[in-house]
Short mmCIF file of C-alpha atoms in Angstrom, two decimals:
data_model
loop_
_atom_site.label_atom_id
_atom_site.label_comp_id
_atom_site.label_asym_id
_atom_site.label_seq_id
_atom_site.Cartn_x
_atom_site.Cartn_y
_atom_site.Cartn_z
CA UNK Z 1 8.63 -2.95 31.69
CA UNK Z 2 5.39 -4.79 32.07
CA UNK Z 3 6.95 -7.83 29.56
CA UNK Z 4 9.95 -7.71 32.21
CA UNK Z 5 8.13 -7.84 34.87
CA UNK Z 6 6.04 -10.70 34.22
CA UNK Z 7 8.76 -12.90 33.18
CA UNK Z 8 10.36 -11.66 36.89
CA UNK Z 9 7.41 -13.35 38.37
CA UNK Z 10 7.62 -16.81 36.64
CA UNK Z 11 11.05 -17.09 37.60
CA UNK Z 12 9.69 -16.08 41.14
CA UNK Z 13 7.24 -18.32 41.44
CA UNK Z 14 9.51 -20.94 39.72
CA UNK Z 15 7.00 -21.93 36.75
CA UNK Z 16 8.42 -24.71 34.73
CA UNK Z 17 11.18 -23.83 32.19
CA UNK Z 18 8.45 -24.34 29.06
CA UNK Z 19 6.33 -21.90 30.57
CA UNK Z 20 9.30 -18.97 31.21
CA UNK Z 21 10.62 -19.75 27.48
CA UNK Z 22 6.90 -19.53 25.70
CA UNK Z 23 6.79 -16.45 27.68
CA UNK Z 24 10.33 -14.91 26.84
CA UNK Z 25 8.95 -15.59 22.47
CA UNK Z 26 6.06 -13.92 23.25
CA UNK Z 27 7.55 -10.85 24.94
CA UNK Z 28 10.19 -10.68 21.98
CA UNK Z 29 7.24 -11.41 19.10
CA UNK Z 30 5.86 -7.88 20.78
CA UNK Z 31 8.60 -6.40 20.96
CA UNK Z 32 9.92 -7.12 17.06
CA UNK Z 33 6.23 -6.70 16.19
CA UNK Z 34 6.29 -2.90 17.93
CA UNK Z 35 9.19 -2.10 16.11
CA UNK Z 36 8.16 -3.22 12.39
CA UNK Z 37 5.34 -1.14 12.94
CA UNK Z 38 6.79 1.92 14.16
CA UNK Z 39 6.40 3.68 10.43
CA UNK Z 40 3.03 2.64 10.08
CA UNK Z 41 1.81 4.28 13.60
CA UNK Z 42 0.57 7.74 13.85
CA UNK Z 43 2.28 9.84 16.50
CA UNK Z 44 0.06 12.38 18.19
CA UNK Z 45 0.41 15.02 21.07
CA UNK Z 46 -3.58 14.13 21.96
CA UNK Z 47 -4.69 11.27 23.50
CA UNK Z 48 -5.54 8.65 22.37
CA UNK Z 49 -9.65 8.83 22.91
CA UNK Z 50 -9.28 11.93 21.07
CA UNK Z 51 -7.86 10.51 17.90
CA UNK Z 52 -10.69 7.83 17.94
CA UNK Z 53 -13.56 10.60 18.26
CA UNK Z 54 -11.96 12.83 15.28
CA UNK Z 55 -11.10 9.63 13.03
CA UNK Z 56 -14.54 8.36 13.98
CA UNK Z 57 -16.33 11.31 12.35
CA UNK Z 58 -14.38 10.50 8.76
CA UNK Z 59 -16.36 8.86 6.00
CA UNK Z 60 -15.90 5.29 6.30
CA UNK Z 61 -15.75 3.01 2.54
CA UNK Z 62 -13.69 3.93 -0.27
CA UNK Z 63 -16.20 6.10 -2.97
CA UNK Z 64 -15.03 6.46 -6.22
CA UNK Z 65 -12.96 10.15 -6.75
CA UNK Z 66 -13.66 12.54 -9.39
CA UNK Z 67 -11.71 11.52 -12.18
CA UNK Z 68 -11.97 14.53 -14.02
CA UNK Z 69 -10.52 16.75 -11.69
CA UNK Z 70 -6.86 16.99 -11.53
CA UNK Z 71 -4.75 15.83 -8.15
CA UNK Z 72 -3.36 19.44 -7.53
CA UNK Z 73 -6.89 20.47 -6.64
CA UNK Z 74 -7.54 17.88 -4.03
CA UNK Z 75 -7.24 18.42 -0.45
CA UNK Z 76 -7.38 15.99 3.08
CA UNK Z 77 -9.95 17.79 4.26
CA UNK Z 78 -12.25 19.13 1.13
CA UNK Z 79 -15.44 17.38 0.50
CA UNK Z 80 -15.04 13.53 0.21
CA UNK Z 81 -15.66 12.80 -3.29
CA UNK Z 82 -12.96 14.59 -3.91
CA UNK Z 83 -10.37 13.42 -1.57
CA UNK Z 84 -9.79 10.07 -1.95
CA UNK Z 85 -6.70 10.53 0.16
CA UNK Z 86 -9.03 10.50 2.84
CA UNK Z 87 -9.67 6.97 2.84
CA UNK Z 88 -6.33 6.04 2.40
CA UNK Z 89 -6.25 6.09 -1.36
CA UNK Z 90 -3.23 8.58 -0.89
CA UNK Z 91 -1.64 9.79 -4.14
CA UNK Z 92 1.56 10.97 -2.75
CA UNK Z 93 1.11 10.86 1.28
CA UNK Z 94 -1.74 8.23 3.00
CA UNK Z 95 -3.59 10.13 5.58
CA UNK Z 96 -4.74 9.10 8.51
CA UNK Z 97 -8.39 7.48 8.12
CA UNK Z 98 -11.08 5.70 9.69
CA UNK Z 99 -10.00 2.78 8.31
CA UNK Z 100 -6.98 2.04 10.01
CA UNK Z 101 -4.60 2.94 6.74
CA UNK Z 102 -2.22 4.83 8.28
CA UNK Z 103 0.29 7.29 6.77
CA UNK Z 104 3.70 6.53 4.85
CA UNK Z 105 6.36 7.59 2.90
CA UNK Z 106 7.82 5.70 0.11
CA UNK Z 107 11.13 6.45 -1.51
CA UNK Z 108 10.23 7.39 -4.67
CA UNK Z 109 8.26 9.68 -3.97
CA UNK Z 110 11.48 12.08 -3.18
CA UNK Z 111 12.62 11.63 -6.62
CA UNK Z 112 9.70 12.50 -7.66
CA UNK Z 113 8.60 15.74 -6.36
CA UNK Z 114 12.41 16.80 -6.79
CA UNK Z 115 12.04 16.06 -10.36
CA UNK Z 116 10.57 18.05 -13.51
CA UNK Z 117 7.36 15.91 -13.82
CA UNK Z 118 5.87 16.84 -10.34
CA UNK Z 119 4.04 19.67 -11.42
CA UNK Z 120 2.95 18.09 -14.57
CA UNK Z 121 1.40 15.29 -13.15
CA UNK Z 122 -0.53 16.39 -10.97
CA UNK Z 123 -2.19 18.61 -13.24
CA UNK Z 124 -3.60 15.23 -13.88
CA UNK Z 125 -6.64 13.26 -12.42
CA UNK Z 126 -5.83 10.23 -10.54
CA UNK Z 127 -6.00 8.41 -13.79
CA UNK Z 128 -5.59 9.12 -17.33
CA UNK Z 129 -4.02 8.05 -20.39
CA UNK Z 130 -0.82 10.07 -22.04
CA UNK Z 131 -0.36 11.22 -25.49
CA UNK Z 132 3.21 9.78 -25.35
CA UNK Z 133 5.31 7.46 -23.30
CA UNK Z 134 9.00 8.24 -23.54
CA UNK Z 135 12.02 6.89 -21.36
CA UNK Z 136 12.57 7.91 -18.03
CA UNK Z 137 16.63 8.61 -19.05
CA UNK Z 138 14.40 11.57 -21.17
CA UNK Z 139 12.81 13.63 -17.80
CA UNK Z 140 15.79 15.83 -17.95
CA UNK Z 141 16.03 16.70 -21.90
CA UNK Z 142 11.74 18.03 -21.35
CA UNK Z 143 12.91 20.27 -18.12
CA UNK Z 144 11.44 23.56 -18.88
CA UNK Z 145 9.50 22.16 -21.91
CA UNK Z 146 5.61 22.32 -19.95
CA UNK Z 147 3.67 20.63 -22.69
CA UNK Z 148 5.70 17.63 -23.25
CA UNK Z 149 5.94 17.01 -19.72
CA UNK Z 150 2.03 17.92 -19.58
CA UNK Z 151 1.47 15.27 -22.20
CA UNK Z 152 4.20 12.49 -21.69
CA UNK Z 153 4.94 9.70 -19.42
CA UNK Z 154 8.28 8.62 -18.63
CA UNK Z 155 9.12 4.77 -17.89
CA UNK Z 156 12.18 2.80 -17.43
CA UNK Z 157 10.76 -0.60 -19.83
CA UNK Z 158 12.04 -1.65 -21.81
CA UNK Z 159 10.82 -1.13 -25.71
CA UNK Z 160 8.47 1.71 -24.86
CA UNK Z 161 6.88 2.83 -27.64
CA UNK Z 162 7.43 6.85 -27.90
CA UNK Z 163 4.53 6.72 -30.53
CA UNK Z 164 1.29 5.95 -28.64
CA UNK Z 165 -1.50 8.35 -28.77
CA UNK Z 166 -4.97 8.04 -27.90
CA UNK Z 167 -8.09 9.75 -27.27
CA UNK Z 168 -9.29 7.91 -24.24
CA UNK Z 169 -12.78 7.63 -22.38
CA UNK Z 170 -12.29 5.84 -18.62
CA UNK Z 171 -14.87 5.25 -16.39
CA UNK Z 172 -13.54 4.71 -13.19
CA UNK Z 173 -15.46 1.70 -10.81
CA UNK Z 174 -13.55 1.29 -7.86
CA UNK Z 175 -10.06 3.21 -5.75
CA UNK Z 176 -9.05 2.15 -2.67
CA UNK Z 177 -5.60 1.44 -1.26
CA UNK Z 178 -5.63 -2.50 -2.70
CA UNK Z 179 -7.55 -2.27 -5.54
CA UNK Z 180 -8.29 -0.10 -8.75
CA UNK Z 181 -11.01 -1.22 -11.23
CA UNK Z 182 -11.52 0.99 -14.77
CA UNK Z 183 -13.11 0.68 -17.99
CA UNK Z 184 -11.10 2.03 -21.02
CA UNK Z 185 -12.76 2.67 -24.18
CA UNK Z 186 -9.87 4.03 -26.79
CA UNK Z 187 -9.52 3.68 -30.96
CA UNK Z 188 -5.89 3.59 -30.36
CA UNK Z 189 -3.30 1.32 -28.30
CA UNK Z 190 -3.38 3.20 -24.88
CA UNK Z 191 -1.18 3.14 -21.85
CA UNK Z 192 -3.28 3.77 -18.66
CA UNK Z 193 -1.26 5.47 -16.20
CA UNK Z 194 -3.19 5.58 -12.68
CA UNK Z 195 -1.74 8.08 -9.58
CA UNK Z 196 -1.33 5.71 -7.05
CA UNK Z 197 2.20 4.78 -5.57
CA UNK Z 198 3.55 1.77 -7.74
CA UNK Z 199 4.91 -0.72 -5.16
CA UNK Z 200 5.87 -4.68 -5.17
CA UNK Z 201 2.68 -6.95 -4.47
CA UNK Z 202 0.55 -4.81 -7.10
CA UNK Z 203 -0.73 -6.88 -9.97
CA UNK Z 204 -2.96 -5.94 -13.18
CA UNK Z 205 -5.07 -7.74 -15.21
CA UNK Z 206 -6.36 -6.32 -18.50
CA UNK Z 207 -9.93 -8.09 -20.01
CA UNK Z 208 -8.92 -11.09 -17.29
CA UNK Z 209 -5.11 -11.49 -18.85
CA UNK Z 210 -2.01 -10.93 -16.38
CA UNK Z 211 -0.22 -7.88 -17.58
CA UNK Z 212 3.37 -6.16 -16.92
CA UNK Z 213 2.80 -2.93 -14.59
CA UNK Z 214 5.14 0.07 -15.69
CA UNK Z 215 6.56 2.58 -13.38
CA UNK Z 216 6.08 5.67 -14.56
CA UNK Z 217 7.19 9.06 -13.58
CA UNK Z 218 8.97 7.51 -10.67
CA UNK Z 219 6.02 6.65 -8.08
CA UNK Z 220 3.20 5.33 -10.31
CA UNK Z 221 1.74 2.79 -12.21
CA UNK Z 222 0.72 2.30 -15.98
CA UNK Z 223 0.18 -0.79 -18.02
CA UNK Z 224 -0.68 -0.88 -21.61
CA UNK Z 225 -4.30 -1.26 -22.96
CA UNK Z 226 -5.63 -2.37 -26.70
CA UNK Z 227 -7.46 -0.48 -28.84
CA UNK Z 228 -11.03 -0.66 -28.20
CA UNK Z 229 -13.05 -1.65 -24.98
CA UNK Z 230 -11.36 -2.90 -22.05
CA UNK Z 231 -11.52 -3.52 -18.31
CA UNK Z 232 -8.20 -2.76 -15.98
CA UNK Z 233 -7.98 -3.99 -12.55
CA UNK Z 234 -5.26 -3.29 -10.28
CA UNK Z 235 -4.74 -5.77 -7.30
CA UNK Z 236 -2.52 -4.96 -4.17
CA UNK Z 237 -1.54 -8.76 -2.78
CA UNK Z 238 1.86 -9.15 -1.65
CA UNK Z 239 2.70 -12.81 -1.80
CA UNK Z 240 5.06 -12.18 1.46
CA UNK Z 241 2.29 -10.98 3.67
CA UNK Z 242 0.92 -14.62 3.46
CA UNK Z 243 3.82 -16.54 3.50
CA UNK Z 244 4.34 -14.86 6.89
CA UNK Z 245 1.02 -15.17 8.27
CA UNK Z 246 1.52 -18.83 7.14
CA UNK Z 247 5.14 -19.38 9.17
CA UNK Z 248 3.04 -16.54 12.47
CA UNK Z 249 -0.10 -19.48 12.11
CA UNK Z 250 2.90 -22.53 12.75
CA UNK Z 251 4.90 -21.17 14.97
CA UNK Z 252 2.04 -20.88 17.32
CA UNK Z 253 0.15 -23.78 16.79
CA UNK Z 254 3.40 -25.43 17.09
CA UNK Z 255 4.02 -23.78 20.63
CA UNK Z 256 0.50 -24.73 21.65
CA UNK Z 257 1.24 -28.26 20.34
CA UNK Z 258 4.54 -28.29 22.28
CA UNK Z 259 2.72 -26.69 25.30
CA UNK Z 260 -0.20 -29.58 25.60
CA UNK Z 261 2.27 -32.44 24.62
CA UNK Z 262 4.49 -31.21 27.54
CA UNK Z 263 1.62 -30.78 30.34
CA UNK Z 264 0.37 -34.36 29.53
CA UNK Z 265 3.69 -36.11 30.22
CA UNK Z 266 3.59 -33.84 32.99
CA UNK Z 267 0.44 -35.11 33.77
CA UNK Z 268 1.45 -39.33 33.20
CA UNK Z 269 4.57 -38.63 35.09
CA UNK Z 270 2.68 -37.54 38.23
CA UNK Z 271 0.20 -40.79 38.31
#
């Protein structure tokens, strides 16, 4: 109504045609801008102060969770080194946070708790490494079988090897919603699996070389690790978030361009 109402008044007050259409692209970047957003915004009977004074008493940062206590055990509002949900590390659902990461629901994550490997895995920490990794076609043969689905994976890439084992010790550095940082010390091949929701723009790196992430069990992630020491970092940096702050950055400075250049001949034209 307000957007309406302004551009009402330019037409009133007959403001130059440059002016009423630089208005009209701003009222419908707000309006798109709204929309897009709509799943990302947290709908609440209270006001709005309210929300601000109860997120405002959460921990701020991103600590490090407990990775030796399994996901089934955490809880939103339990102590916060043990709820890295919290702080928008969500495993399944993100929670509202100080922080601004606000909740969502990805599609896998249907297929997921609807299949045989929900329980399983999150008798898991938020990382750890399986004793096998079979193919995901296999979730349905293990129904009812707890300890294979206790100790397997299941992954839709190709040549998985339904052989690895490994007696893995991971020290967990960093967990927050864009990046994951672990040290993996292992005699055997490993394949790290880590609880957080696989999704495009997430990248890993094992001992600083590019590596393919796996999606395992339907929502997560898991790449494979050599034998011996190494260090795993996850990165969350979708290459389309740039490109469209990139075109957002050019469209304005081209309107502001267009705006000056236009009030100058304005400006000639008059003397």
């Amino acid at each position: 109504i307000l957007m309406a109402a302004l551009i009402l008044c330019l037409f009133m007050l007959k403001a130059n045609r440059l002016v009423v259409a630089l208005s009209v692209i701003w009222c419908i970047d707000m309006v798109a801008a709204t929309q897009f957003n709509i799943y990302g915004t947290v709908v609440s009977a209270n006001s709005t102060a309210t929300l601000n004074r109860a997120y405002g008493q959460l921990p701020r940062g991103f600590p490090v969770p407990d990775i030796t206590r399994p996901v089934e055990t955490y809880n939103a509002y339990c102590a916060p080194a043990f709820a890295p949900q919290v702080y928008g590390g969500s495993l399944l659902r993100k929670e509202p946070c100080g922080d601004g990461f606000n909740p969502f629901y990805l599609k896998q994550i249907s297929a997921f708790l609807s299949s045989p490997v929900q329980q399983a895995t999150v008798k898991h920490p938020v990382v750890f490494v399986p004793q096998k990794v079979l193919p995901l076609t296999d979730v349905e043969k293990s129904r009812g079988d707890t300890d294979v689905l206790y100790n397997a994976v299941y992954t839709n890439t190709d040549g998985t090897d339904t052989g690895i084992a490994a007696n893995a010790t991971i020290t967990m550095q960093q967990f927050t919603p864009t990046g994951i940082v672990a040290t993996v010390k292992t005699n055997k091949p490993a394949f790290l699996t880590v609880l957080q929701n696989y999704f495009p723009g997430w990248s890993v790196v094992v001992n600083n070389q590019p590596k393919a992430i796996a999606q395992t069990n339907y929502a997560f992630m898991s790449v494979a690790v050599p034998a011996g020491n190494s260090t795993v970092q996850f990165e969350f940096k979708p290459a389309s978030v740039y490109w469209l702050w990139y075109i957002y950055l050019f469209s304005y400075t081209a309107m502001a361009i267009a705006l000056l250049l236009y009030r100058y001949k304005a400006t000639r034209e008059l003397n």
